[in-house]
Short mmCIF file of C-alpha atoms and ligand atoms in Angstrom, two decimals:
data_model
loop_
_atom_site.label_atom_id
_atom_site.label_comp_id
_atom_site.label_asym_id
_atom_site.label_seq_id
_atom_site.Cartn_x
_atom_site.Cartn_y
_atom_site.Cartn_z
CA MET A 234 -33.28 11.30 20.71
CA SER A 235 -33.04 10.61 17.09
CA ASP A 236 -35.46 8.15 14.94
CA PRO A 237 -34.90 4.44 15.38
CA ARG A 238 -32.97 3.94 11.38
CA VAL A 239 -35.88 1.22 9.60
CA ILE A 240 -34.28 -1.72 8.06
CA GLY A 241 -36.71 -2.90 4.96
CA ALA A 242 -36.41 -4.92 2.24
CA GLU A 243 -35.18 -2.48 0.35
CA ALA A 244 -32.08 -1.66 2.16
CA ILE A 245 -31.13 -6.12 1.55
CA GLU A 246 -31.83 -6.12 -2.28
CA ASP A 247 -29.76 -2.16 -2.40
CA ALA A 248 -27.16 -4.77 -0.23
CA ARG A 249 -27.07 -8.16 -2.23
CA GLN A 250 -26.55 -5.32 -5.27
CA ARG A 251 -23.22 -3.92 -4.49
CA GLY A 252 -22.36 -7.57 -3.81
CA ARG A 253 -22.03 -7.77 -0.05
CA LEU A 254 -23.04 -10.63 2.44
CA ILE A 255 -23.58 -8.97 4.68
CA VAL A 256 -26.05 -6.19 6.43
CA GLU A 257 -25.27 -4.99 10.44
CA VAL A 258 -27.65 -4.04 12.73
CA MET A 259 -26.92 -1.82 15.13
CA PRO A 260 -28.84 -1.55 18.95
CA GLY A 261 -31.45 0.41 17.91
CA ASP A 262 -31.84 -0.14 14.99
CA ILE A 263 -35.65 -1.56 13.94
CA VAL A 264 -35.78 -4.46 10.15
CA THR A 265 -38.35 -5.35 9.62
CA ALA A 266 -40.24 -8.09 9.23
CA LEU A 267 -40.50 -7.83 5.26
CA ALA A 268 -36.65 -6.94 5.66
CA LYS A 269 -36.10 -10.28 7.06
CA GLU A 270 -37.96 -12.48 4.88
CA THR A 271 -35.66 -11.00 2.11
CA ALA A 272 -32.14 -11.32 4.11
CA GLU A 273 -33.05 -14.95 4.58
CA ARG A 274 -34.42 -15.71 0.91
CA LEU A 275 -30.94 -12.94 -0.60
CA GLY A 276 -29.15 -16.08 1.82
CA LEU A 277 -27.72 -12.60 3.64
CA LYS A 278 -26.68 -12.81 6.87
CA LEU A 279 -28.37 -9.84 9.59
CA VAL A 280 -25.24 -9.14 11.79
CA ASP A 281 -25.34 -7.85 15.07
CA GLY A 282 -22.90 -3.86 15.03
CA PRO A 283 -20.11 -2.92 17.80
CA VAL A 284 -22.60 -3.26 20.45
CA GLU A 285 -25.09 -6.39 22.20
CA MET A 286 -28.21 -5.92 21.31
CA PRO A 287 -31.41 -5.43 23.67
CA ALA A 288 -33.69 -8.11 24.78
CA PRO A 289 -36.16 -8.02 21.29
CA VAL A 290 -39.17 -6.20 21.10
CA ARG A 291 -42.13 -7.37 18.52
CA THR A 292 -43.93 -5.48 17.89
CA ASP A 293 -46.98 -5.05 15.23
CA GLY A 294 -44.79 -7.69 12.69
CA ILE A 295 -41.81 -5.22 13.40
CA THR A 296 -39.01 -6.58 15.07
CA SER A 297 -35.84 -5.91 16.44
CA LEU A 298 -33.29 -8.24 16.73
CA ARG A 299 -30.70 -10.12 18.96
CA ARG A 300 -28.89 -12.84 17.49
CA VAL A 301 -25.87 -12.56 17.72
CA LEU A 302 -24.34 -13.84 13.97
CA TYR A 303 -20.41 -13.18 15.43
CA ARG A 304 -18.50 -11.03 18.19
CA ARG A 305 -15.71 -8.94 17.68
CA SER A 306 -12.46 -9.16 19.05
CA PRO A 307 -12.66 -7.23 22.03
CA LYS A 308 -9.42 -6.11 21.24
CA TRP A 309 -9.44 -5.64 18.06
CA GLN A 310 -9.54 -2.14 17.16
CA ALA A 311 -8.94 -0.32 13.34
CA PRO A 312 -5.80 0.14 12.71
CA SER A 313 -4.59 3.54 13.16
CA ARG A 314 -3.44 5.53 9.63
CA THR A 315 -2.79 8.81 11.36
CA PRO A 316 1.13 9.88 11.15
CA ARG A 317 2.45 10.17 15.48
CA LYS A 318 5.60 13.52 15.80
CA ALA A 319 8.15 12.36 13.66
CA ARG A 320 11.57 12.55 13.39
CA ARG A 321 11.92 16.57 10.62
CA LEU A 322 14.43 14.44 8.08
CA GLY A 323 17.70 16.88 7.52
CA LYS A 324 18.41 16.52 3.30
CA LEU A 325 15.55 14.28 0.94
CA ALA A 326 16.88 13.90 -2.39
CA LEU A 327 14.48 13.26 -5.05
CA ILE A 328 16.08 12.28 -8.41
CA GLY A 329 13.50 11.40 -11.42
CA ALA A 330 10.87 14.57 -10.10
CA GLY A 331 8.74 12.84 -12.96
CA GLY A 332 4.83 12.19 -12.18
CA VAL A 333 5.99 10.04 -8.82
CA GLY A 334 8.87 11.97 -8.64
CA GLY A 335 7.02 15.24 -8.15
CA ASN A 336 4.06 13.95 -6.70
CA ILE A 337 6.44 12.24 -3.95
CA ALA A 338 8.11 15.90 -3.34
CA HIS A 339 4.63 17.60 -2.92
CA LEU A 340 3.56 15.54 -0.45
CA ALA A 341 7.30 15.86 1.57
CA ALA A 342 6.84 19.62 1.09
CA MET A 343 3.25 19.89 2.51
CA GLN A 344 4.00 17.39 5.63
CA ASP A 345 7.39 19.11 5.91
CA MET A 346 9.94 16.36 6.28
CA ALA A 347 12.22 17.73 4.78
CA GLU A 348 15.19 20.88 6.16
CA GLU A 349 15.39 20.68 2.52
CA ILE A 350 13.66 17.89 -0.07
CA ALA A 351 16.58 18.49 -3.90
CA LEU A 352 14.31 17.11 -7.39
CA ILE A 353 16.70 16.11 -9.19
CA ASP A 354 16.19 15.12 -13.62
CA ILE A 355 17.42 15.54 -16.45
CA ALA A 356 14.55 17.66 -18.42
CA PRO A 357 16.12 20.84 -18.68
CA GLY A 358 14.21 23.07 -16.06
CA VAL A 359 11.52 20.32 -15.18
CA ALA A 360 13.42 20.45 -11.81
CA ALA A 361 13.55 23.76 -10.88
CA ALA A 362 10.12 24.48 -12.30
CA THR A 363 8.38 22.32 -9.40
CA ALA A 364 10.82 23.14 -6.82
CA LEU A 365 10.86 26.46 -7.72
CA ASP A 366 6.79 25.52 -7.77
CA LEU A 367 5.97 24.26 -4.22
CA ASN A 368 8.55 27.17 -2.63
CA HIS A 369 5.82 29.13 -3.75
CA THR A 370 2.66 26.68 -1.53
CA SER A 371 4.94 27.93 1.75
CA GLY A 372 3.47 31.69 1.82
CA ILE A 373 0.40 29.61 3.12
CA THR A 374 0.61 26.24 4.49
CA GLY A 375 3.38 27.77 5.82
CA ALA A 376 6.03 25.24 5.64
CA GLY A 377 9.66 25.57 6.91
CA GLY A 378 12.00 22.85 4.41
CA ARG A 379 12.84 25.19 1.27
CA CYS A 380 13.19 23.15 -2.46
CA ILE A 381 15.99 22.85 -4.53
CA GLY A 382 16.08 21.56 -8.21
CA GLY A 383 18.32 21.71 -11.25
CA GLU A 384 19.21 18.60 -13.14
CA THR A 385 22.75 17.32 -12.06
CA LEU A 386 23.03 14.31 -9.88
CA ASP A 387 25.81 15.15 -7.08
CA MET A 388 22.47 17.54 -5.62
CA VAL A 389 22.34 14.17 -4.41
CA GLY A 390 25.55 15.76 -1.24
CA GLY A 391 24.27 15.43 1.97
CA ALA A 392 21.43 13.65 2.00
CA GLU A 393 19.79 11.27 4.26
CA VAL A 394 17.32 9.43 2.16
CA VAL A 395 17.20 9.66 -2.00
CA VAL A 396 13.98 8.23 -4.18
CA VAL A 397 14.26 6.90 -7.35
CA THR A 398 12.48 7.68 -10.14
CA ALA A 399 14.12 8.43 -12.67
CA GLY A 400 13.53 5.60 -15.88
CA ARG A 401 10.74 4.65 -17.99
CA ALA A 402 7.68 4.21 -17.79
CA ARG A 403 5.37 1.69 -19.55
CA SER A 404 3.04 2.34 -21.67
CA PRO A 405 -0.28 -0.20 -22.94
CA GLY A 406 1.40 -3.51 -23.71
CA MET A 407 4.77 -3.56 -22.17
CA THR A 408 5.47 -5.05 -19.13
CA ARG A 409 7.54 -3.50 -16.59
CA ALA A 410 9.47 -6.54 -16.95
CA ASP A 411 10.20 -4.76 -20.78
CA LEU A 412 11.93 -1.21 -18.52
CA ILE A 413 14.62 -4.05 -17.24
CA ASP A 414 17.83 -2.99 -19.98
CA VAL A 415 16.37 1.30 -20.19
CA ASN A 416 15.69 1.98 -16.43
CA ALA A 417 18.49 -0.58 -15.32
CA ARG A 418 21.26 2.38 -17.16
CA VAL A 419 19.34 5.25 -15.39
CA ILE A 420 19.88 3.50 -12.41
CA ARG A 421 23.50 2.85 -12.48
CA GLN A 422 24.78 6.25 -12.90
CA ALA A 423 22.54 6.75 -9.49
CA ALA A 424 23.98 5.02 -7.84
CA GLU A 425 27.77 6.13 -9.12
CA ALA A 426 26.55 9.82 -7.72
CA ILE A 427 24.31 8.17 -4.76
CA ARG A 428 27.74 5.91 -3.95
CA SER A 429 29.39 9.14 -3.56
CA GLU A 430 27.48 11.47 -2.35
CA ALA A 431 24.91 10.57 -0.22
CA PRO A 432 27.24 7.67 0.69
CA ASN A 433 25.65 7.28 3.68
CA ALA A 434 22.49 7.63 2.38
CA VAL A 435 18.82 5.25 2.71
CA VAL A 436 17.40 4.59 -1.34
CA ILE A 437 14.46 3.59 -1.35
CA VAL A 438 13.91 2.66 -5.40
CA VAL A 439 11.30 3.25 -7.38
CA THR A 440 12.19 3.16 -10.63
CA ASN A 441 10.97 -0.44 -12.00
CA PRO A 442 10.33 -3.06 -13.12
CA LEU A 443 10.85 -3.04 -9.13
CA ASP A 444 12.48 -5.91 -7.75
CA GLU A 445 15.20 -5.55 -10.44
CA MET A 446 16.50 -2.61 -10.67
CA THR A 447 16.26 -2.22 -6.79
CA VAL A 448 19.34 -5.53 -6.81
CA GLU A 449 21.24 -3.22 -10.32
CA MET A 450 21.09 -0.37 -6.82
CA LEU A 451 22.62 -2.30 -4.63
CA ARG A 452 25.04 -3.80 -7.34
CA ALA A 453 26.32 -0.36 -8.65
CA THR A 454 25.87 1.08 -4.87
CA GLY A 455 27.57 -1.16 -2.80
CA PHE A 456 25.78 -0.24 -0.02
CA PRO A 457 24.95 -2.90 2.81
CA ARG A 458 20.63 -4.24 2.30
CA GLU A 459 19.85 -2.38 5.14
CA ARG A 460 20.26 0.51 3.18
CA VAL A 461 18.34 -0.50 -0.21
CA LEU A 462 14.72 -0.77 0.09
CA GLY A 463 11.65 -1.49 -3.22
CA MET A 464 8.64 -0.33 -2.90
CA ALA A 465 6.25 -1.35 -4.12
CA GLY A 466 4.59 -4.01 -1.59
CA THR A 467 2.55 -0.68 -0.01
CA LEU A 468 1.10 0.75 -2.92
CA ASP A 469 0.34 -3.17 -3.83
CA SER A 470 -1.33 -3.29 -0.52
CA SER A 471 -3.27 -0.65 -0.38
CA ARG A 472 -4.61 -1.61 -4.23
CA PHE A 473 -6.14 -4.34 -2.27
CA ARG A 474 -6.82 -2.62 0.78
CA ASN A 475 -8.86 -0.89 -1.37
CA ALA A 476 -11.11 -2.66 -3.52
CA LEU A 477 -11.33 -5.10 -0.72
CA ALA A 478 -13.09 -2.83 1.37
CA GLN A 479 -15.74 -1.17 -2.46
CA ALA A 480 -16.41 -5.24 -1.44
CA ALA A 481 -17.68 -5.87 1.51
CA GLY A 482 -18.69 -1.73 1.99
CA VAL A 483 -16.82 -0.50 4.49
CA SER A 484 -14.46 2.14 5.41
CA PRO A 485 -10.99 1.54 3.44
CA ALA A 486 -9.87 1.93 6.77
CA ASP A 487 -11.88 -1.07 8.63
CA VAL A 488 -9.24 -3.53 6.46
CA ASP A 489 -5.81 -4.95 6.82
CA ALA A 490 -3.91 -6.55 3.93
CA ILE A 491 -0.63 -7.01 2.47
CA THR A 492 -0.04 -8.32 -0.56
CA LEU A 493 4.22 -9.92 -0.76
CA GLY A 494 6.21 -11.42 -3.61
CA SER A 495 7.62 -9.08 -6.46
CA HIS A 496 5.44 -5.94 -7.85
CA GLY A 497 3.86 -8.08 -11.00
CA ASP A 498 2.48 -10.27 -11.84
CA GLU A 499 4.12 -12.78 -9.00
CA MET A 500 2.78 -10.45 -6.44
CA ALA A 501 0.99 -12.36 -3.37
CA PRO A 502 -2.06 -10.87 -1.67
CA ILE A 503 -2.45 -12.34 1.29
CA SER A 504 -5.65 -13.16 1.95
CA SER A 505 -5.11 -15.83 5.10
CA ARG A 506 -4.31 -12.68 7.45
CA ALA A 507 -7.04 -10.05 5.98
CA THR A 508 -9.04 -8.80 8.27
CA ILE A 509 -12.20 -6.55 7.83
CA LYS A 510 -12.98 -5.24 11.06
CA GLY A 511 -10.80 -7.82 12.97
CA ARG A 512 -12.54 -10.88 11.31
CA PRO A 513 -11.37 -13.54 8.44
CA LEU A 514 -12.51 -11.78 5.22
CA SER A 515 -15.13 -14.89 4.48
CA VAL A 516 -17.06 -13.27 7.36
CA PHE A 517 -18.00 -9.64 4.65
CA LEU A 518 -16.86 -11.94 1.55
CA SER A 519 -17.36 -14.91 -0.72
CA ASP A 520 -14.01 -17.03 -1.80
CA ALA A 521 -14.70 -15.45 -5.99
CA GLN A 522 -15.22 -11.45 -4.88
CA ILE A 523 -11.42 -12.32 -2.71
CA GLU A 524 -10.65 -13.70 -5.58
CA ALA A 525 -12.31 -10.58 -7.60
CA CYS A 526 -9.73 -8.27 -5.52
CA VAL A 527 -6.48 -10.87 -5.03
CA LYS A 528 -6.57 -9.95 -8.85
CA ASP A 529 -7.63 -6.20 -8.77
CA ALA A 530 -4.53 -5.73 -6.64
CA ILE A 531 -2.39 -8.23 -9.39
CA THR A 532 -3.29 -5.72 -11.91
CA GLY A 533 -4.13 -2.64 -11.32
CA GLY A 534 -1.51 -0.74 -12.31
CA GLY A 535 -1.67 -1.88 -15.92
CA GLN A 536 -5.03 -0.92 -14.64
CA VAL A 537 -3.71 3.19 -14.68
CA VAL A 538 -1.72 2.25 -17.31
CA ALA A 539 -4.24 0.91 -19.80
CA LEU A 540 -6.81 4.30 -19.17
CA LYS A 541 -3.72 6.65 -19.40
CA LYS A 542 -2.10 5.16 -23.19
CA SER A 543 0.75 6.41 -22.16
CA GLY A 544 2.91 6.51 -18.57
CA SER A 545 1.26 5.32 -15.18
CA ALA A 546 -0.27 5.53 -11.96
CA THR A 547 2.27 8.68 -10.03
CA ILE A 548 0.14 9.34 -7.04
CA ALA A 549 -1.11 6.08 -5.40
CA PRO A 550 3.11 5.86 -5.16
CA ALA A 551 3.59 8.69 -4.48
CA HIS A 552 2.11 8.20 -1.02
CA ALA A 553 3.49 4.97 -0.68
CA SER A 554 6.82 6.33 -1.39
CA ILE A 555 5.76 8.54 2.03
CA GLU A 556 4.20 5.56 3.72
CA LEU A 557 7.99 3.87 4.02
CA ILE A 558 10.40 6.66 4.77
CA ASN A 559 7.35 8.22 7.66
CA HIS A 560 7.88 4.72 8.69
CA MET A 561 11.78 5.25 8.43
CA ARG A 562 11.38 8.27 10.51
CA GLY A 563 9.18 6.75 13.21
CA ALA A 564 5.61 8.96 12.10
CA ARG A 565 4.44 5.04 11.78
CA THR A 566 5.10 2.33 13.48
CA GLY A 567 4.28 -2.18 13.27
CA HIS A 568 5.49 -3.45 9.68
CA VAL A 569 5.27 -1.76 6.00
CA PRO A 570 5.78 -4.69 2.57
CA VAL A 571 8.99 -3.43 0.79
CA SER A 572 11.37 -4.72 -0.90
CA VAL A 573 14.54 -6.00 0.80
CA MET A 574 17.54 -9.10 -0.54
CA LEU A 575 16.83 -12.12 1.60
CA GLN A 576 19.27 -13.47 3.59
CA GLY A 577 17.49 -16.60 4.64
CA GLU A 578 14.44 -15.12 5.54
CA TYR A 579 11.35 -16.51 4.50
CA GLY A 580 13.60 -20.02 3.11
CA ILE A 581 15.03 -17.36 0.37
CA ASP A 582 17.89 -16.49 -0.49
CA GLY A 583 19.76 -14.01 -2.15
CA VAL A 584 16.62 -12.43 -3.80
CA VAL A 585 15.20 -8.54 -3.59
CA LEU A 586 11.75 -9.85 -2.88
CA GLY A 587 8.70 -7.92 -0.78
CA VAL A 588 8.52 -8.87 2.50
CA PRO A 589 7.00 -7.49 5.19
CA ALA A 590 9.70 -5.70 7.57
CA HIS A 591 9.98 -2.89 10.07
CA LEU A 592 11.78 0.16 9.05
CA GLY A 593 13.99 3.60 11.08
CA GLN A 594 16.84 6.17 10.76
CA GLY A 595 19.02 3.86 9.52
CA GLY A 596 15.88 1.70 6.64
CA LEU A 597 15.29 -1.83 7.25
CA VAL A 598 15.65 -3.00 10.97
CA LYS A 599 14.57 -6.26 11.11
CA VAL A 600 12.64 -8.90 8.56
CA GLU A 601 9.10 -10.35 10.05
CA GLU A 602 8.45 -13.81 9.34
CA LEU A 603 4.52 -13.99 9.69
CA ARG A 604 2.84 -17.20 8.86
CA LEU A 605 1.91 -18.29 5.50
CA THR A 606 -0.29 -20.56 4.42
CA GLU A 607 1.81 -22.95 1.98
CA ALA A 608 -0.23 -21.49 -1.22
CA GLU A 609 0.97 -18.74 0.25
CA ASN A 610 4.52 -19.65 0.48
CA THR A 611 4.15 -21.51 -3.15
CA ALA A 612 4.34 -17.79 -4.34
CA LEU A 613 6.41 -16.53 -3.06
CA HIS A 614 8.95 -18.47 -3.53
CA ALA A 615 7.98 -18.68 -7.01
CA ALA A 616 7.23 -14.77 -7.38
CA ALA A 617 11.97 -15.58 -5.57
CA GLU A 618 11.99 -17.99 -8.48
CA ALA A 619 10.76 -15.72 -11.19
CA ILE A 620 12.57 -12.11 -10.69
CA ARG A 621 16.47 -14.28 -10.82
CA GLY A 622 15.13 -15.94 -13.73
CA ARG A 623 14.34 -12.40 -15.05
CA LEU A 624 18.16 -11.31 -13.35
CA GLY A 625 20.08 -14.25 -14.46
CA LEU A 626 21.32 -15.62 -11.11
N1 NAD B 203 7.49 -0.24 -7.83
C1 NAD B 203 6.87 1.04 -8.08
O1 NAD B 203 5.95 1.00 -7.44
C2 NAD B 203 5.63 2.70 -9.55
C3 NAD B 203 5.44 3.02 -8.73
C4 NAD B 203 4.65 3.91 -10.33
C5 NAD B 203 5.84 4.07 -11.63
N2 NAD B 203 6.87 3.07 -10.88
C6 NAD B 203 7.89 3.75 -11.84
O2 NAD B 203 8.59 4.89 -11.90
C7 NAD B 203 9.19 5.04 -13.06
C8 NAD B 203 8.91 6.47 -13.10
O3 NAD B 203 7.47 7.10 -13.17
P1 NAD B 203 6.04 8.12 -13.39
O4 NAD B 203 5.55 8.34 -13.88
O5 NAD B 203 7.31 9.93 -12.49
O6 NAD B 203 7.47 8.56 -15.10
P2 NAD B 203 7.85 9.92 -15.25
O7 NAD B 203 8.68 10.03 -16.44
O8 NAD B 203 7.11 10.83 -15.13
O9 NAD B 203 9.51 10.51 -15.04
C9 NAD B 203 10.16 10.02 -14.81
C10 NAD B 203 11.70 11.14 -14.97
O10 NAD B 203 12.85 11.15 -14.78
C11 NAD B 203 13.46 11.51 -15.42
N3 NAD B 203 15.37 10.76 -15.92
C12 NAD B 203 14.49 10.50 -16.27
N4 NAD B 203 16.52 9.71 -16.57
C13 NAD B 203 16.80 9.76 -15.81
C14 NAD B 203 18.60 10.53 -15.21
N5 NAD B 203 18.98 9.86 -15.81
N6 NAD B 203 18.43 10.88 -14.07
C15 NAD B 203 18.13 12.15 -13.62
N7 NAD B 203 16.46 12.29 -13.67
C16 NAD B 203 15.98 10.63 -14.90
C17 NAD B 203 11.90 11.91 -16.90
O11 NAD B 203 13.68 13.02 -17.22
C18 NAD B 203 11.50 11.96 -15.91
O12 NAD B 203 11.59 13.45 -15.53
C19 NAD B 203 9.00 4.19 -14.27
O13 NAD B 203 10.18 3.38 -13.59
C20 NAD B 203 7.81 3.82 -13.49
O14 NAD B 203 8.05 2.20 -14.17
C21 NAD B 203 7.06 2.27 -10.32
O1 LMR B 204 2.44 -0.64 -13.53
C1 LMR B 204 3.50 0.46 -13.85
O2 LMR B 204 4.31 0.15 -14.62
C2 LMR B 204 3.04 1.93 -12.44
C3 LMR B 204 3.65 1.02 -10.94
O3 LMR B 204 4.28 -0.33 -11.33
C4 LMR B 204 2.50 0.55 -10.63
O4 LMR B 204 2.10 -1.31 -10.47
O5 LMR B 204 1.80 1.49 -11.07
#
């Protein structure tokens, strides 16, 4: 048997410096008397780990703790983020093969999720080069899907799913809303091609400003709301979970949290339903820490833009886009935050907004109506009004 872990005063000081409010004591751990004193002085809680502790033993000033400050719900398990075996798409088309589009293509090829991945970009050679580059990986990965690339939008022909990342990204000092006019033109061009060449496709809009561009895509394709989705909530939720995990000093896999509302200043991270290891956030974090995590989720995109100086985040947005496709093809279960046209859900009608929803082969299956606090509901309605205002609805 390995030696027992000794939790001393230093470990408590260290936990405090990392901004933690609890120190987990696992069965068999030994907590020194000084550590106990230090924890009390600093206001840190010593909390039992997942299994109940054995009876307390006292030997020469060393105490093993038995006090159970909280118990996990026996039903709770960390949410599984491992893909299940899923349906392979026939053709996936990507309009825009820049930072986000190129990364989506890479992830899609690595997951071998489609027989054909078509990359389309007006920049000469960019899409064809990326497609060829990706095909060159197949001798290592063994992935059977083929990538093709070109400059004309008719290459969307026959696609089951089209992801649109074409358009300008913002630079420091700009808001996403500053891109409305320039990117709406690109969305209209893409929509025209999708409507005529891939009339049965599900479209995932990524181009910013996300909620407004999703409305533009709906209008220009004339597709039903089920087949026009906007990607933002999966990205913002991942940022929120990352911030919460960092603050609590736990693995992001132990955090369950989502953001709703707009992909902008009116984003609504839903703290009331968020959990860490299946427990409410307040068990692990102070109000100030939770508020800081909310702010981090809302400003995450801007933080990357400020660091990059030109262009915006590409890797996490690509993962978030892939997450939506994986929900559609059955690789993921449960609901996922996605921007959709609301038809009365949450008491909101006629505007695209990020909400939790179930997805399937044909796109939107059902919007999940979660019970929110009054403040969260108000934030959701405020986001809807802000988007309406920007679109002059
Ligand atoms: N929704 C989100 O969460 C999210 C996240 C990240 C980025 N974005 C947005 O996605 C968009 C793309 O970001 P990026 O980092 O990939 O930018 P990027 O500049 O790297 O790539 C955009 C690509 O679009 C191409 N393009 C422009 N007009 C086109 C057209 N008419 N047809 C085909 N291709 C065209 C460009 O040549 C370029 O290669 C931006 O609007 C950005 O703000 C949204
Ligand atoms: O912030 C941006 O402009 C890009 C994107 O919307 C993001 O959140 O990373």
